[in-house]
mmCIF file of C-alpha atoms in Angstrom:
data_model
loop_
_atom_site.group_PDB
_atom_site.id
_atom_site.type_symbol
_atom_site.label_atom_id
_atom_site.label_comp_id
_atom_site.label_asym_id
_atom_site.label_seq_id
_atom_site.Cartn_x
_atom_site.Cartn_y
_atom_site.Cartn_z
ATOM 1 C CA UNK A 1 29.068 9.461 18.145
ATOM 2 C CA UNK A 2 28.374 5.857 17.153
ATOM 3 C CA UNK A 3 24.943 4.954 15.840
ATOM 4 C CA UNK A 4 23.869 1.306 15.571
ATOM 5 C CA UNK A 5 21.643 0.529 12.600
ATOM 6 C CA UNK A 6 20.233 -2.631 11.123
ATOM 7 C CA UNK A 7 19.898 -1.975 7.405
ATOM 8 C CA UNK A 8 18.514 -4.618 5.062
ATOM 9 C CA UNK A 9 19.174 -7.256 7.699
ATOM 10 C CA UNK A 10 22.811 -6.290 8.352
ATOM 11 C CA UNK A 11 24.064 -4.626 11.528
ATOM 12 C CA UNK A 12 26.143 -1.469 11.115
ATOM 13 C CA UNK A 13 27.869 0.874 13.540
ATOM 14 C CA UNK A 14 28.271 4.321 12.019
ATOM 15 C CA UNK A 15 30.463 7.095 13.355
ATOM 16 C CA UNK A 16 28.239 9.971 12.264
ATOM 17 C CA UNK A 17 26.497 13.011 13.684
ATOM 18 C CA UNK A 18 23.177 11.736 15.103
ATOM 19 C CA UNK A 19 21.400 14.610 13.328
ATOM 20 C CA UNK A 20 22.721 13.547 9.904
ATOM 21 C CA UNK A 21 19.766 12.749 7.639
ATOM 22 C CA UNK A 22 19.295 9.009 7.307
ATOM 23 C CA UNK A 23 19.427 9.456 3.522
ATOM 24 C CA UNK A 24 23.062 10.567 3.649
ATOM 25 C CA UNK A 25 24.027 7.807 6.075
ATOM 26 C CA UNK A 26 22.544 5.270 3.649
ATOM 27 C CA UNK A 27 23.952 6.801 0.451
ATOM 28 C CA UNK A 28 27.286 8.262 1.528
ATOM 29 C CA UNK A 29 28.346 6.072 4.435
ATOM 30 C CA UNK A 30 26.812 2.698 3.530
ATOM 31 C CA UNK A 31 26.907 3.324 -0.269
ATOM 32 C CA UNK A 32 23.303 2.193 -0.725
ATOM 33 C CA UNK A 33 22.469 4.553 -3.563
ATOM 34 C CA UNK A 34 19.075 3.180 -4.580
ATOM 35 C CA UNK A 35 17.369 5.674 -2.275
ATOM 36 C CA UNK A 36 17.347 9.026 -4.069
ATOM 37 C CA UNK A 37 17.693 12.649 -3.028
ATOM 38 C CA UNK A 38 14.912 14.653 -4.611
ATOM 39 C CA UNK A 39 14.023 17.744 -2.631
ATOM 40 C CA UNK A 40 15.524 17.500 0.853
ATOM 41 C CA UNK A 41 12.242 18.693 2.367
ATOM 42 C CA UNK A 42 10.076 15.533 2.463
ATOM 43 C CA UNK A 43 7.936 16.847 -0.380
ATOM 44 C CA UNK A 44 8.649 14.445 -3.254
ATOM 45 C CA UNK A 45 9.001 10.904 -1.886
ATOM 46 C CA UNK A 46 12.156 9.926 -3.799
ATOM 47 C CA UNK A 47 13.896 9.192 -0.480
ATOM 48 C CA UNK A 48 11.330 6.809 1.042
ATOM 49 C CA UNK A 49 12.707 3.900 3.074
ATOM 50 C CA UNK A 50 11.071 1.742 5.728
ATOM 51 C CA UNK A 51 11.790 1.980 9.439
ATOM 52 C CA UNK A 52 10.207 -0.959 11.206
ATOM 53 C CA UNK A 53 7.940 -1.398 8.177
ATOM 54 C CA UNK A 54 6.678 2.184 8.032
ATOM 55 C CA UNK A 55 7.433 4.394 5.039
ATOM 56 C CA UNK A 56 9.509 7.425 6.080
ATOM 57 C CA UNK A 57 11.173 10.288 4.229
ATOM 58 C CA UNK A 58 14.846 9.660 4.879
ATOM 59 C CA UNK A 59 15.923 13.139 3.732
ATOM 60 C CA UNK A 60 14.466 14.707 6.894
ATOM 61 C CA UNK A 61 14.794 11.783 9.302
ATOM 62 C CA UNK A 62 17.802 12.121 11.611
ATOM 63 C CA UNK A 63 19.844 8.925 11.652
ATOM 64 C CA UNK A 64 19.339 8.781 15.442
ATOM 65 C CA UNK A 65 15.633 8.003 14.871
ATOM 66 C CA UNK A 66 16.625 4.768 13.150
ATOM 67 C CA UNK A 67 18.987 3.632 15.889
ATOM 68 C CA UNK A 68 18.144 0.140 17.089
ATOM 69 C CA UNK A 69 15.391 -0.208 14.505
ATOM 70 C CA UNK A 70 15.076 -2.121 11.233
ATOM 71 C CA UNK A 71 15.736 0.007 8.159
ATOM 72 C CA UNK A 72 14.933 -1.322 4.704
ATOM 73 C CA UNK A 73 15.952 0.345 1.465
ATOM 74 C CA UNK A 74 15.006 -0.555 -2.085
ATOM 75 C CA UNK A 75 18.131 -2.763 -2.168
ATOM 76 C CA UNK A 76 16.739 -4.791 0.734
ATOM 77 C CA UNK A 77 13.210 -5.169 -0.628
ATOM 78 C CA UNK A 78 14.450 -7.924 -2.905
ATOM 79 C CA UNK A 79 18.085 -7.946 -3.981
ATOM 80 C CA UNK A 80 17.294 -10.067 -7.037
ATOM 81 C CA UNK A 81 14.279 -8.000 -8.122
ATOM 82 C CA UNK A 82 11.778 -10.764 -7.390
ATOM 83 C CA UNK A 83 9.465 -8.784 -5.109
ATOM 84 C CA UNK A 84 5.972 -8.666 -6.660
ATOM 85 C CA UNK A 85 6.128 -4.873 -6.913
ATOM 86 C CA UNK A 86 9.483 -4.942 -8.677
ATOM 87 C CA UNK A 87 8.209 -7.586 -11.081
ATOM 88 C CA UNK A 88 5.011 -5.632 -11.775
ATOM 89 C CA UNK A 89 7.048 -2.462 -12.375
ATOM 90 C CA UNK A 90 9.127 -4.277 -14.991
ATOM 91 C CA UNK A 91 6.212 -6.173 -16.562
ATOM 92 C CA UNK A 92 4.208 -2.970 -17.009
ATOM 93 C CA UNK A 93 7.180 -0.767 -18.001
ATOM 94 C CA UNK A 94 6.216 1.711 -15.281
ATOM 95 C CA UNK A 95 9.278 3.978 -15.175
ATOM 96 C CA UNK A 96 10.385 6.462 -17.750
ATOM 97 C CA UNK A 97 13.326 8.281 -16.199
ATOM 98 C CA UNK A 98 13.129 6.057 -13.098
ATOM 99 C CA UNK A 99 14.332 8.635 -10.588
ATOM 100 C CA UNK A 100 11.260 8.471 -8.342
ATOM 101 C CA UNK A 101 10.640 4.759 -8.692
ATOM 102 C CA UNK A 102 12.498 3.492 -5.609
ATOM 103 C CA UNK A 103 10.422 5.813 -3.436
ATOM 104 C CA UNK A 104 7.230 4.845 -5.255
ATOM 105 C CA UNK A 105 7.943 1.129 -4.790
ATOM 106 C CA UNK A 106 8.890 1.487 -1.117
ATOM 107 C CA UNK A 107 5.731 3.494 -0.412
ATOM 108 C CA UNK A 108 3.632 0.917 -2.262
ATOM 109 C CA UNK A 109 5.303 -1.915 -0.336
ATOM 110 C CA UNK A 110 4.375 -0.283 2.976
ATOM 111 C CA UNK A 111 0.793 0.121 1.727
ATOM 112 C CA UNK A 112 0.495 -3.525 0.645
ATOM 113 C CA UNK A 113 1.919 -4.709 3.967
ATOM 114 C CA UNK A 114 -0.931 -2.908 5.741
ATOM 115 C CA UNK A 115 -3.639 -3.322 3.114
ATOM 116 C CA UNK A 116 -3.009 -6.341 0.831
ATOM 117 C CA UNK A 117 -5.922 -5.514 -1.501
ATOM 118 C CA UNK A 118 -6.169 -1.718 -1.603
ATOM 119 C CA UNK A 119 -8.798 0.194 -3.542
ATOM 120 C CA UNK A 120 -7.786 2.673 -6.249
ATOM 121 C CA UNK A 121 -8.529 5.483 -3.795
ATOM 122 C CA UNK A 122 -6.310 3.908 -1.126
ATOM 123 C CA UNK A 123 -3.481 3.477 -3.639
ATOM 124 C CA UNK A 124 -3.839 7.063 -4.814
ATOM 125 C CA UNK A 125 -3.990 8.383 -1.232
ATOM 126 C CA UNK A 126 -0.955 6.371 -0.133
ATOM 127 C CA UNK A 127 1.143 7.483 -3.101
ATOM 128 C CA UNK A 128 -0.162 11.076 -3.249
ATOM 129 C CA UNK A 129 3.010 12.453 -1.664
ATOM 130 C CA UNK A 130 5.285 10.712 -4.178
ATOM 131 C CA UNK A 131 5.917 12.895 -7.194
ATOM 132 C CA UNK A 132 6.634 11.547 -10.660
ATOM 133 C CA UNK A 133 7.832 14.209 -13.068
ATOM 134 C CA UNK A 134 7.173 11.847 -15.973
ATOM 135 C CA UNK A 135 3.520 11.407 -14.965
ATOM 136 C CA UNK A 136 3.407 7.597 -14.823
ATOM 137 C CA UNK A 137 0.759 7.590 -12.081
ATOM 138 C CA UNK A 138 -1.724 5.395 -13.972
ATOM 139 C CA UNK A 139 0.946 2.745 -14.608
ATOM 140 C CA UNK A 140 2.066 2.978 -10.979
ATOM 141 C CA UNK A 141 -1.478 2.302 -9.731
ATOM 142 C CA UNK A 142 -1.838 -0.594 -12.183
ATOM 143 C CA UNK A 143 1.467 -2.085 -11.017
ATOM 144 C CA UNK A 144 0.412 -1.883 -7.360
ATOM 145 C CA UNK A 145 -2.812 -3.703 -8.228
ATOM 146 C CA UNK A 146 -0.921 -6.338 -10.217
ATOM 147 C CA UNK A 147 1.501 -6.896 -7.328
ATOM 148 C CA UNK A 148 -1.503 -7.319 -5.020
ATOM 149 C CA UNK A 149 -2.936 -9.970 -7.350
ATOM 150 C CA UNK A 150 -5.900 -7.791 -8.210
ATOM 151 C CA UNK A 151 -7.507 -7.254 -11.624
ATOM 152 C CA UNK A 152 -5.786 -4.410 -13.470
ATOM 153 C CA UNK A 153 -8.572 -3.639 -15.919
#
């Protein structure tokens, strides 16, 4: 079956099973490997992408749910790394291993689109489902605040 997707502003027609997880369509079919596989059960947040601006766990989202909608991956957030979140992540040396960071950034981007100046509690609540095995949560919150143009102290 053919599925029509718009990913990072580009139209694609994929010949895939409509129940295939969106994650695998992005990684294996479209070779957009920035989105990571962490748990396969929507528990860790490594696979977060946006569908029509909303953060979703692509590991459990059938590709059919994205048909005819706008999908954005970490590659589409800013191909040159100039998005304020990407810049803040680099400036503050947020990642250690980096595995969870694409999901963290995509979740934070969805938050900032809805709430441009979030409180610490709103940042923590929004990112609560994104796990970081390295424990960089304090730096993540600081980077979100920096990207929002808020004081980080």
